[in-house]
Amino acid sequence: MTRPVVAIDGPAGAGKTTASRALARRLGFAHVDTGAMYRAVGILAEERGVALDDDAALAQLVAGLSFELAEGGERLLVRGAGPVSGTSGRDLSDAIRGPHAGELASRVSTRPAVRERLVALQRDLGAGGGIVMEGRDIGTVVFPDAAAKLFLTADPTERARRRAAELRARGGEVDEQALARDLAQRDQRDQGREHSPLRPAPDAVVLDTTRLTFEAVVDAMERVVRARWMTDPP
Ligand code: DC
């Protein structure tokens, strides 16, 4: 049976990345964090002095980029991104973490030129199936025919708390109030934008993770995927 594409969407801080990674591991699938791709574009635009609303310059920037996943999707290598070691792409996995890259990503992701190119690259990455892809528009735009779709949410306070814990674990300084404000702003931008706004696909299973343990979240996701995969083979 062909291995399906699993689409995971939801707002910032709902636990998508860690849960998707764990789910992919359980299923033996690759994991694609599409937020990482928007973050990489944001970082590169800043590095090259491209204004985040300059569509022509952004289009030129993304046209020259391609992405490669290493270590089952845990590292993001970007080709066409400047200093390259050997024949592989530049590893931006560390540079894209942190709130500044998130802010840049949230802004470049409103631009249609950026979305168009990244969506095309994401479709290529998922073309063979056997992939858990997470983002904001995976079930609605990138893979509307995905075999299984989940939409992860959590209360804003809980999402801010989780983001703070994640940043602290990476050794960063955290201002929780600023973080909560930043999340609220990103929610607004992600949901209110004209192109591919964040919303659950009509056939997505919505999972509120506020009161669930991490294990319970991944268990619930796995149940949905296995049920859909078994009853609705592609
Ligand atoms: O999931 P994240 O925090 O890494 O995402 C960073 C930003 O990228 C977020 O503000 C929304 C945007 N994004 C998007 O518009 N579409 C996606 N498929 C993934 C992320």
mmCIF file of C-alpha atoms and ligand atoms in Angstrom:
data_model
loop_
_atom_site.group_PDB
_atom_site.id
_atom_site.type_symbol
_atom_site.label_atom_id
_atom_site.label_comp_id
_atom_site.label_asym_id
_atom_site.label_seq_id
_atom_site.Cartn_x
_atom_site.Cartn_y
_atom_site.Cartn_z
ATOM 1 C CA MET A 1 0.000 0.000 0.000
ATOM 2 C CA THR A 2 1.401 3.449 -0.907
ATOM 3 C CA ARG A 3 2.522 5.379 2.110
ATOM 4 C CA PRO A 4 0.422 8.492 2.530
ATOM 5 C CA VAL A 5 1.099 12.168 3.070
ATOM 6 C CA VAL A 6 0.061 13.253 6.566
ATOM 7 C CA ALA A 7 -0.813 16.966 6.828
ATOM 8 C CA ILE A 8 -0.438 18.714 10.184
ATOM 9 C CA ASP A 9 -1.517 22.348 10.559
ATOM 10 C CA GLY A 10 -2.132 24.714 13.440
ATOM 11 C CA PRO A 11 -1.050 27.968 15.090
ATOM 12 C CA ALA A 12 2.399 28.750 16.499
ATOM 13 C CA GLY A 13 3.200 26.977 19.744
ATOM 14 C CA ALA A 14 0.527 24.248 19.457
ATOM 15 C CA GLY A 15 3.252 21.597 19.601
ATOM 16 C CA LYS A 16 3.211 20.731 15.903
ATOM 17 C CA THR A 17 6.935 20.326 15.397
ATOM 18 C CA THR A 18 7.757 17.995 18.292
ATOM 19 C CA ALA A 19 4.560 15.978 17.842
ATOM 20 C CA SER A 20 4.995 15.693 14.057
ATOM 21 C CA ARG A 21 8.574 14.587 14.495
ATOM 22 C CA ALA A 22 7.562 11.881 16.996
ATOM 23 C CA LEU A 23 4.678 10.771 14.785
ATOM 24 C CA ALA A 24 6.971 10.507 11.755
ATOM 25 C CA ARG A 25 9.377 8.391 13.767
ATOM 26 C CA ARG A 26 6.603 6.009 14.849
ATOM 27 C CA LEU A 27 5.359 5.624 11.287
ATOM 28 C CA GLY A 28 8.847 5.400 9.780
ATOM 29 C CA PHE A 29 8.058 8.464 7.620
ATOM 30 C CA ALA A 30 10.180 11.550 6.902
ATOM 31 C CA HIS A 31 9.225 14.782 8.628
ATOM 32 C CA VAL A 32 9.028 18.145 6.853
ATOM 33 C CA ASP A 33 8.724 21.327 8.901
ATOM 34 C CA THR A 34 7.568 23.875 6.317
ATOM 35 C CA GLY A 35 7.809 26.703 8.873
ATOM 36 C CA ALA A 36 11.563 26.095 8.738
ATOM 37 C CA MET A 37 11.509 26.882 5.012
ATOM 38 C CA TYR A 38 9.733 30.221 5.568
ATOM 39 C CA ARG A 39 12.164 30.966 8.399
ATOM 40 C CA ALA A 40 15.121 30.252 6.107
ATOM 41 C CA VAL A 41 13.738 32.655 3.479
ATOM 42 C CA GLY A 42 13.264 35.318 6.180
ATOM 43 C CA ILE A 43 16.831 34.915 7.430
ATOM 44 C CA LEU A 44 18.293 34.982 3.921
ATOM 45 C CA ALA A 45 16.243 38.050 2.957
ATOM 46 C CA GLU A 46 17.587 39.862 6.007
ATOM 47 C CA GLU A 47 21.144 38.691 5.320
ATOM 48 C CA ARG A 48 20.964 39.992 1.739
ATOM 49 C CA GLY A 49 19.260 43.240 2.639
ATOM 50 C CA VAL A 50 16.041 42.356 0.780
ATOM 51 C CA ALA A 51 13.024 44.276 2.134
ATOM 52 C CA LEU A 52 10.402 41.858 3.463
ATOM 53 C CA ASP A 53 7.714 43.424 1.270
ATOM 54 C CA ASP A 54 9.755 43.726 -1.926
ATOM 55 C CA ASP A 55 7.974 41.074 -3.990
ATOM 56 C CA ALA A 56 10.267 41.286 -7.008
ATOM 57 C CA ALA A 57 13.429 40.855 -4.938
ATOM 58 C CA LEU A 58 11.836 38.103 -2.820
ATOM 59 C CA ALA A 59 10.758 36.256 -5.972
ATOM 60 C CA GLN A 60 14.323 36.403 -7.245
ATOM 61 C CA LEU A 61 15.667 35.194 -3.914
ATOM 62 C CA VAL A 62 13.357 32.155 -3.672
ATOM 63 C CA ALA A 63 13.755 31.243 -7.354
ATOM 64 C CA GLY A 64 17.399 30.419 -6.660
ATOM 65 C CA LEU A 65 16.738 28.284 -3.585
ATOM 66 C CA SER A 66 16.119 24.594 -3.139
ATOM 67 C CA PHE A 67 15.781 22.618 0.059
ATOM 68 C CA GLU A 68 17.037 19.253 1.104
ATOM 69 C CA LEU A 69 16.207 17.334 4.248
ATOM 70 C CA ALA A 70 18.869 15.435 6.107
ATOM 71 C CA GLU A 71 18.611 13.097 9.082
ATOM 72 C CA GLY A 72 14.965 12.168 8.447
ATOM 73 C CA GLY A 73 13.993 15.819 8.199
ATOM 74 C CA GLU A 74 15.797 17.008 11.325
ATOM 75 C CA ARG A 75 18.283 19.206 9.441
ATOM 76 C CA LEU A 76 17.377 21.674 6.751
ATOM 77 C CA LEU A 77 19.946 22.210 4.024
ATOM 78 C CA VAL A 78 19.436 25.081 1.634
ATOM 79 C CA ARG A 79 21.045 25.258 -1.794
ATOM 80 C CA GLY A 80 21.582 28.658 -3.380
ATOM 81 C CA ALA A 81 21.886 30.235 0.053
ATOM 82 C CA GLY A 82 25.440 31.511 -0.055
ATOM 83 C CA PRO A 83 28.424 29.921 1.753
ATOM 84 C CA VAL A 84 28.223 26.239 0.879
ATOM 85 C CA SER A 85 30.375 23.466 2.212
ATOM 86 C CA GLY A 86 31.116 20.718 -0.296
ATOM 87 C CA THR A 87 28.311 19.836 -2.672
ATOM 88 C CA SER A 88 25.494 19.860 -0.134
ATOM 89 C CA GLY A 89 23.461 22.900 0.826
ATOM 90 C CA ARG A 90 24.012 25.328 3.652
ATOM 91 C CA ASP A 91 22.770 24.055 7.006
ATOM 92 C CA LEU A 92 20.426 26.704 8.401
ATOM 93 C CA SER A 93 18.857 24.436 11.063
ATOM 94 C CA ASP A 94 20.236 26.440 13.968
ATOM 95 C CA ALA A 95 20.014 29.919 12.440
ATOM 96 C CA ILE A 96 16.258 29.580 11.885
ATOM 97 C CA ARG A 97 15.343 28.879 15.509
ATOM 98 C CA GLY A 98 14.363 31.668 17.884
ATOM 99 C CA PRO A 99 11.737 34.394 17.858
ATOM 100 C CA HIS A 100 13.529 36.738 15.451
ATOM 101 C CA ALA A 101 13.519 34.154 12.641
ATOM 102 C CA GLY A 102 9.859 33.412 13.485
ATOM 103 C CA GLU A 103 8.976 37.064 13.097
ATOM 104 C CA LEU A 104 10.800 37.315 9.748
ATOM 105 C CA ALA A 105 9.056 34.115 8.584
ATOM 106 C CA SER A 106 5.652 35.403 9.593
ATOM 107 C CA ARG A 107 6.240 38.485 7.436
ATOM 108 C CA VAL A 108 7.711 36.870 4.297
ATOM 109 C CA SER A 109 5.023 34.167 4.425
ATOM 110 C CA THR A 110 2.351 36.783 3.633
ATOM 111 C CA ARG A 111 3.966 37.395 0.214
ATOM 112 C CA PRO A 112 2.448 35.392 -2.667
ATOM 113 C CA ALA A 113 5.775 35.185 -4.538
ATOM 114 C CA VAL A 114 7.347 33.382 -1.592
ATOM 115 C CA ARG A 115 4.358 31.096 -0.984
ATOM 116 C CA GLU A 116 4.111 30.053 -4.615
ATOM 117 C CA ARG A 117 7.703 28.869 -4.786
ATOM 118 C CA LEU A 118 7.752 27.185 -1.378
ATOM 119 C CA VAL A 119 4.456 25.374 -2.010
ATOM 120 C CA ALA A 120 5.914 23.981 -5.274
ATOM 121 C CA LEU A 121 9.030 22.787 -3.440
ATOM 122 C CA GLN A 122 6.901 21.258 -0.660
ATOM 123 C CA ARG A 123 4.825 19.334 -3.207
ATOM 124 C CA ASP A 124 8.061 17.948 -4.667
ATOM 125 C CA LEU A 125 9.273 16.879 -1.237
ATOM 126 C CA GLY A 126 5.992 15.071 -0.518
ATOM 127 C CA ALA A 127 5.408 13.623 -3.989
ATOM 128 C CA GLY A 128 6.541 10.119 -3.043
ATOM 129 C CA GLY A 129 4.374 9.922 0.102
ATOM 130 C CA GLY A 130 5.628 8.500 3.398
ATOM 131 C CA ILE A 131 5.873 11.984 4.832
ATOM 132 C CA VAL A 132 4.519 13.971 7.770
ATOM 133 C CA MET A 133 4.414 17.606 6.650
ATOM 134 C CA GLU A 134 3.534 20.384 9.076
ATOM 135 C CA GLY A 135 2.725 24.044 8.583
ATOM 136 C CA ARG A 136 -0.276 26.345 8.226
ATOM 137 C CA ASP A 137 -1.696 25.415 4.819
ATOM 138 C CA ILE A 138 -0.641 21.809 4.248
ATOM 139 C CA GLY A 139 -4.137 20.284 4.400
ATOM 140 C CA THR A 140 -5.816 23.234 2.655
ATOM 141 C CA VAL A 141 -3.368 24.205 -0.121
ATOM 142 C CA VAL A 142 -0.195 22.127 -0.377
ATOM 143 C CA PHE A 143 -1.790 18.665 -0.149
ATOM 144 C CA PRO A 144 -5.588 19.077 -0.194
ATOM 145 C CA ASP A 145 -5.808 15.344 -1.014
ATOM 146 C CA ALA A 146 -3.612 14.216 1.893
ATOM 147 C CA ALA A 147 -4.820 10.892 3.311
ATOM 148 C CA ALA A 148 -4.816 12.165 6.894
ATOM 149 C CA LYS A 149 -5.117 15.749 8.137
ATOM 150 C CA LEU A 150 -4.770 17.016 11.672
ATOM 151 C CA PHE A 151 -5.186 20.528 13.023
ATOM 152 C CA LEU A 152 -3.449 21.007 16.364
ATOM 153 C CA THR A 153 -4.532 23.839 18.651
ATOM 154 C CA ALA A 154 -4.029 24.875 22.284
ATOM 155 C CA ASP A 155 -5.034 27.824 24.489
ATOM 156 C CA PRO A 156 -2.891 30.925 23.796
ATOM 157 C CA THR A 157 -1.543 30.948 27.384
ATOM 158 C CA GLU A 158 -0.495 27.325 27.129
ATOM 159 C CA ARG A 159 1.109 27.935 23.740
ATOM 160 C CA ALA A 160 3.122 30.868 25.140
ATOM 161 C CA ARG A 161 4.176 28.719 28.097
ATOM 162 C CA ARG A 162 5.379 25.932 25.798
ATOM 163 C CA ARG A 163 7.289 28.322 23.539
ATOM 164 C CA ALA A 164 8.985 29.826 26.619
ATOM 165 C CA ALA A 165 10.012 26.384 27.878
ATOM 166 C CA GLU A 166 11.365 25.473 24.444
ATOM 167 C CA LEU A 167 13.445 28.662 24.221
ATOM 168 C CA ARG A 168 14.748 28.237 27.778
ATOM 169 C CA ALA A 169 15.778 24.677 26.958
ATOM 170 C CA ARG A 170 17.884 26.114 24.127
ATOM 171 C CA GLY A 171 19.543 28.403 26.633
ATOM 172 C CA GLY A 172 17.750 31.596 25.581
ATOM 173 C CA GLU A 173 16.496 34.485 27.730
ATOM 174 C CA VAL A 174 12.702 34.588 27.820
ATOM 175 C CA ASP A 175 10.273 37.431 28.436
ATOM 176 C CA GLU A 176 6.993 35.514 28.690
ATOM 177 C CA GLN A 177 4.753 38.546 28.318
ATOM 178 C CA ALA A 178 6.546 39.678 25.188
ATOM 179 C CA LEU A 179 6.310 36.116 23.890
ATOM 180 C CA ALA A 180 2.536 35.996 24.473
ATOM 181 C CA ARG A 181 2.137 39.325 22.659
ATOM 182 C CA ASP A 182 4.290 38.055 19.807
ATOM 183 C CA LEU A 183 2.222 34.855 19.499
ATOM 184 C CA ALA A 184 -1.035 36.838 19.458
ATOM 185 C CA GLN A 185 0.369 39.030 16.684
ATOM 186 C CA ARG A 186 1.501 36.033 14.675
ATOM 187 C CA ASP A 187 -1.906 34.355 15.102
ATOM 188 C CA GLN A 188 -3.522 37.473 13.762
ATOM 189 C CA ARG A 189 -1.157 37.729 10.810
ATOM 190 C CA ASP A 190 -1.363 33.994 9.969
ATOM 191 C CA GLN A 191 -5.175 33.906 10.195
ATOM 192 C CA GLY A 192 -5.878 37.299 8.658
ATOM 193 C CA ARG A 193 -3.617 37.222 5.624
ATOM 194 C CA GLU A 194 -5.098 37.233 2.163
ATOM 195 C CA HIS A 195 -3.123 34.269 0.795
ATOM 196 C CA SER A 196 -3.584 30.831 2.372
ATOM 197 C CA PRO A 197 -4.788 32.014 5.785
ATOM 198 C CA LEU A 198 -4.469 29.576 8.657
ATOM 199 C CA ARG A 199 -7.654 27.533 9.039
ATOM 200 C CA PRO A 200 -8.481 23.852 9.451
ATOM 201 C CA ALA A 201 -9.310 21.938 6.254
ATOM 202 C CA PRO A 202 -12.949 20.791 6.301
ATOM 203 C CA ASP A 203 -11.813 17.173 6.574
ATOM 204 C CA ALA A 204 -9.123 17.768 9.226
ATOM 205 C CA VAL A 205 -9.399 16.239 12.683
ATOM 206 C CA VAL A 206 -9.025 19.117 15.169
ATOM 207 C CA LEU A 207 -7.019 18.174 18.238
ATOM 208 C CA ASP A 208 -6.928 20.549 21.224
ATOM 209 C CA THR A 209 -3.684 19.698 23.003
ATOM 210 C CA THR A 210 -4.065 22.115 25.948
ATOM 211 C CA ARG A 211 -4.688 19.442 28.541
ATOM 212 C CA LEU A 212 -3.046 16.489 26.846
ATOM 213 C CA THR A 213 0.359 15.047 27.633
ATOM 214 C CA PHE A 214 2.822 14.847 24.777
ATOM 215 C CA GLU A 215 2.398 11.043 24.585
ATOM 216 C CA ALA A 216 -1.391 11.386 24.452
ATOM 217 C CA VAL A 217 -1.108 13.877 21.581
ATOM 218 C CA VAL A 218 1.130 11.603 19.511
ATOM 219 C CA ASP A 219 -1.085 8.568 20.315
ATOM 220 C CA ALA A 220 -4.178 10.439 19.135
ATOM 221 C CA MET A 221 -2.417 11.557 15.948
ATOM 222 C CA GLU A 222 -1.218 8.041 15.212
ATOM 223 C CA ARG A 223 -4.755 6.679 15.669
ATOM 224 C CA VAL A 224 -6.130 9.179 13.159
ATOM 225 C CA VAL A 225 -3.442 8.390 10.604
ATOM 226 C CA ARG A 226 -3.764 4.630 10.909
ATOM 227 C CA ALA A 227 -7.581 4.780 10.745
ATOM 228 C CA ARG A 228 -7.531 6.966 7.606
ATOM 229 C CA TRP A 229 -4.710 5.051 5.988
ATOM 230 C CA MET A 230 -6.404 1.682 6.495
ATOM 231 C CA THR A 231 -9.919 2.721 5.462
ATOM 232 C CA ASP A 232 -8.994 5.023 2.615
ATOM 233 C CA PRO A 233 -5.939 3.686 0.815
ATOM 234 C CA PRO A 234 -4.637 6.074 -1.841
HETATM 235 O O1 DC B 1 5.699 26.993 12.377
HETATM 236 P P1 DC B 1 6.687 28.162 12.485
HETATM 237 O O2 DC B 1 6.561 28.952 13.741
HETATM 238 O O3 DC B 1 8.091 27.725 12.251
HETATM 239 O O4 DC B 1 6.280 29.131 11.261
HETATM 240 C C1 DC B 1 6.906 30.367 11.045
HETATM 241 C C2 DC B 1 5.992 31.283 10.225
HETATM 242 O O5 DC B 1 5.877 30.779 8.898
HETATM 243 C C3 DC B 1 4.578 31.431 10.752
HETATM 244 O O6 DC B 1 4.320 32.735 11.217
HETATM 245 C C4 DC B 1 3.662 31.167 9.611
HETATM 246 C C5 DC B 1 4.540 30.841 8.449
HETATM 247 N N1 DC B 1 4.177 29.569 7.810
HETATM 248 C C6 DC B 1 3.269 29.617 6.782
HETATM 249 O O7 DC B 1 2.746 30.685 6.477
HETATM 250 N N2 DC B 1 2.943 28.488 6.118
HETATM 251 C C7 DC B 1 3.480 27.311 6.451
HETATM 252 N N3 DC B 1 3.147 26.206 5.769
HETATM 253 C C8 DC B 1 4.399 27.239 7.529
HETATM 254 C C9 DC B 1 4.723 28.401 8.199
#
